[in-house]
PDB file of C-alpha atoms in Angstrom:
ATOM      1  CA  UNK A   1     -25.298 -54.070 -49.691  1.00  0.00           C
ATOM      2  CA  UNK A   2     -22.879 -55.416 -46.759  1.00  0.00           C
ATOM      3  CA  UNK A   3     -19.788 -52.718 -48.522  1.00  0.00           C
ATOM      4  CA  UNK A   4     -23.154 -49.558 -48.463  1.00  0.00           C
ATOM      5  CA  UNK A   5     -23.216 -50.697 -44.846  1.00  0.00           C
ATOM      6  CA  UNK A   6     -19.745 -50.632 -43.583  1.00  0.00           C
ATOM      7  CA  UNK A   7     -19.230 -47.394 -45.929  1.00  0.00           C
ATOM      8  CA  UNK A   8     -21.920 -45.156 -44.664  1.00  0.00           C
ATOM      9  CA  UNK A   9     -21.908 -45.890 -41.089  1.00  0.00           C
ATOM     10  CA  UNK A  10     -23.706 -48.444 -39.967  1.00  0.00           C
ATOM     11  CA  UNK A  11     -21.334 -50.248 -37.786  1.00  0.00           C
ATOM     12  CA  UNK A  12     -21.099 -49.329 -34.444  1.00  0.00           C
ATOM     13  CA  UNK A  13     -19.083 -45.794 -33.539  1.00  0.00           C
ATOM     14  CA  UNK A  14     -15.296 -46.430 -31.500  1.00  0.00           C
ATOM     15  CA  UNK A  15     -15.396 -45.648 -28.036  1.00  0.00           C
ATOM     16  CA  UNK A  16     -13.845 -42.488 -26.785  1.00  0.00           C
ATOM     17  CA  UNK A  17      -9.781 -43.149 -26.595  1.00  0.00           C
ATOM     18  CA  UNK A  18      -8.022 -41.503 -23.841  1.00  0.00           C
ATOM     19  CA  UNK A  19      -5.113 -41.360 -25.230  1.00  0.00           C
ATOM     20  CA  UNK A  20      -5.523 -40.139 -28.662  1.00  0.00           C
ATOM     21  CA  UNK A  21      -5.277 -36.515 -29.761  1.00  0.00           C
ATOM     22  CA  UNK A  22      -8.164 -35.312 -32.325  1.00  0.00           C
ATOM     23  CA  UNK A  23      -8.283 -31.637 -33.916  1.00  0.00           C
ATOM     24  CA  UNK A  24     -10.543 -29.285 -32.507  1.00  0.00           C
ATOM     25  CA  UNK A  25     -10.507 -26.546 -34.851  1.00  0.00           C
ATOM     26  CA  UNK A  26      -8.975 -25.123 -38.264  1.00  0.00           C
ATOM     27  CA  UNK A  27      -9.025 -21.156 -37.552  1.00  0.00           C
ATOM     28  CA  UNK A  28      -7.158 -18.033 -39.045  1.00  0.00           C
ATOM     29  CA  UNK A  29      -4.126 -17.734 -37.355  1.00  0.00           C
ATOM     30  CA  UNK A  30      -5.260 -14.654 -35.157  1.00  0.00           C
ATOM     31  CA  UNK A  31      -8.127 -16.519 -33.758  1.00  0.00           C
ATOM     32  CA  UNK A  32      -6.101 -19.528 -32.832  1.00  0.00           C
ATOM     33  CA  UNK A  33      -3.676 -17.872 -31.064  1.00  0.00           C
ATOM     34  CA  UNK A  34      -7.072 -16.490 -28.737  1.00  0.00           C
ATOM     35  CA  UNK A  35      -8.677 -19.642 -28.190  1.00  0.00           C
ATOM     36  CA  UNK A  36      -5.594 -21.723 -27.104  1.00  0.00           C
ATOM     37  CA  UNK A  37      -5.023 -19.073 -24.365  1.00  0.00           C
ATOM     38  CA  UNK A  38      -8.529 -19.224 -22.992  1.00  0.00           C
ATOM     39  CA  UNK A  39      -8.441 -23.131 -24.012  1.00  0.00           C
ATOM     40  CA  UNK A  40      -5.450 -22.894 -21.236  1.00  0.00           C
ATOM     41  CA  UNK A  41      -7.260 -20.823 -18.696  1.00  0.00           C
ATOM     42  CA  UNK A  42      -9.994 -23.365 -18.622  1.00  0.00           C
ATOM     43  CA  UNK A  43      -7.763 -26.554 -18.034  1.00  0.00           C
ATOM     44  CA  UNK A  44      -8.081 -28.302 -21.139  1.00  0.00           C
ATOM     45  CA  UNK A  45      -4.501 -29.106 -22.584  1.00  0.00           C
ATOM     46  CA  UNK A  46      -4.078 -28.439 -26.380  1.00  0.00           C
ATOM     47  CA  UNK A  47      -1.613 -27.583 -28.906  1.00  0.00           C
ATOM     48  CA  UNK A  48      -1.028 -25.358 -31.968  1.00  0.00           C
ATOM     49  CA  UNK A  49       0.011 -26.447 -35.154  1.00  0.00           C
ATOM     50  CA  UNK A  50       0.348 -24.267 -38.221  1.00  0.00           C
ATOM     51  CA  UNK A  51      -1.069 -24.993 -41.013  1.00  0.00           C
ATOM     52  CA  UNK A  52       1.622 -23.963 -43.601  1.00  0.00           C
ATOM     53  CA  UNK A  53      -0.797 -25.517 -46.670  1.00  0.00           C
ATOM     54  CA  UNK A  54      -3.398 -23.067 -46.347  1.00  0.00           C
ATOM     55  CA  UNK A  55      -2.773 -20.919 -49.317  1.00  0.00           C
ATOM     56  CA  UNK A  56      -3.072 -23.010 -51.442  1.00  0.00           C
ATOM     57  CA  UNK A  57      -6.832 -24.040 -50.275  1.00  0.00           C
ATOM     58  CA  UNK A  58      -9.402 -22.057 -52.022  1.00  0.00           C
ATOM     59  CA  UNK A  59     -10.790 -21.743 -48.105  1.00  0.00           C
ATOM     60  CA  UNK A  60      -8.127 -19.874 -46.625  1.00  0.00           C
ATOM     61  CA  UNK A  61      -7.034 -16.298 -47.750  1.00  0.00           C
ATOM     62  CA  UNK A  62      -4.988 -15.834 -44.861  1.00  0.00           C
ATOM     63  CA  UNK A  63      -2.654 -17.834 -42.607  1.00  0.00           C
ATOM     64  CA  UNK A  64      -3.969 -21.044 -40.576  1.00  0.00           C
ATOM     65  CA  UNK A  65      -3.529 -23.028 -37.738  1.00  0.00           C
ATOM     66  CA  UNK A  66      -5.076 -26.250 -36.994  1.00  0.00           C
ATOM     67  CA  UNK A  67      -6.037 -26.856 -32.318  1.00  0.00           C
ATOM     68  CA  UNK A  68      -5.477 -30.261 -31.206  1.00  0.00           C
ATOM     69  CA  UNK A  69      -6.896 -31.592 -27.690  1.00  0.00           C
ATOM     70  CA  UNK A  70      -7.425 -34.484 -25.816  1.00  0.00           C
ATOM     71  CA  UNK A  71     -10.379 -36.799 -27.530  1.00  0.00           C
ATOM     72  CA  UNK A  72     -11.915 -36.975 -24.358  1.00  0.00           C
ATOM     73  CA  UNK A  73     -12.076 -32.938 -24.436  1.00  0.00           C
ATOM     74  CA  UNK A  74     -13.241 -32.397 -27.734  1.00  0.00           C
ATOM     75  CA  UNK A  75     -16.722 -31.804 -26.830  1.00  0.00           C
ATOM     76  CA  UNK A  76     -15.368 -28.976 -24.001  1.00  0.00           C
ATOM     77  CA  UNK A  77     -12.930 -27.709 -26.514  1.00  0.00           C
ATOM     78  CA  UNK A  78     -15.321 -26.893 -29.078  1.00  0.00           C
ATOM     79  CA  UNK A  79     -17.503 -25.135 -26.793  1.00  0.00           C
ATOM     80  CA  UNK A  80     -15.422 -22.710 -25.506  1.00  0.00           C
ATOM     81  CA  UNK A  81     -14.382 -22.065 -29.271  1.00  0.00           C
ATOM     82  CA  UNK A  82     -17.462 -21.567 -30.031  1.00  0.00           C
ATOM     83  CA  UNK A  83     -17.485 -18.994 -27.207  1.00  0.00           C
ATOM     84  CA  UNK A  84     -14.525 -17.424 -27.965  1.00  0.00           C
ATOM     85  CA  UNK A  85     -15.593 -17.088 -31.661  1.00  0.00           C
ATOM     86  CA  UNK A  86     -18.824 -17.069 -31.659  1.00  0.00           C
ATOM     87  CA  UNK A  87     -19.436 -20.356 -34.422  1.00  0.00           C
ATOM     88  CA  UNK A  88     -18.890 -23.759 -34.323  1.00  0.00           C
ATOM     89  CA  UNK A  89     -15.012 -24.360 -35.477  1.00  0.00           C
ATOM     90  CA  UNK A  90     -14.294 -26.079 -38.765  1.00  0.00           C
ATOM     91  CA  UNK A  91     -12.602 -29.386 -39.308  1.00  0.00           C
ATOM     92  CA  UNK A  92      -9.947 -30.046 -42.121  1.00  0.00           C
ATOM     93  CA  UNK A  93     -10.151 -33.972 -40.657  1.00  0.00           C
ATOM     94  CA  UNK A  94      -7.470 -36.411 -40.508  1.00  0.00           C
TER      95      UNK A  94
END
């Protein structure tokens, strides 16, 4: 039973690390370019990475990109992405 609790999140959450970058969104390339400029305008440092393997996934039928931000700014970035795109951002996870 102890392994079950460890695997499914019964351990305390990890504190936010100001030195860690995290994925904020996985978006179509055209949307990612709009979002990244809006994040920069709101002083949220971010980078975009083209996802060259997206054409191999069934979830994407167009060129995709991933947006990364620093972990303390993740909530702010997700709010901006929701405002620009009209939906909560999707994540591929790492």
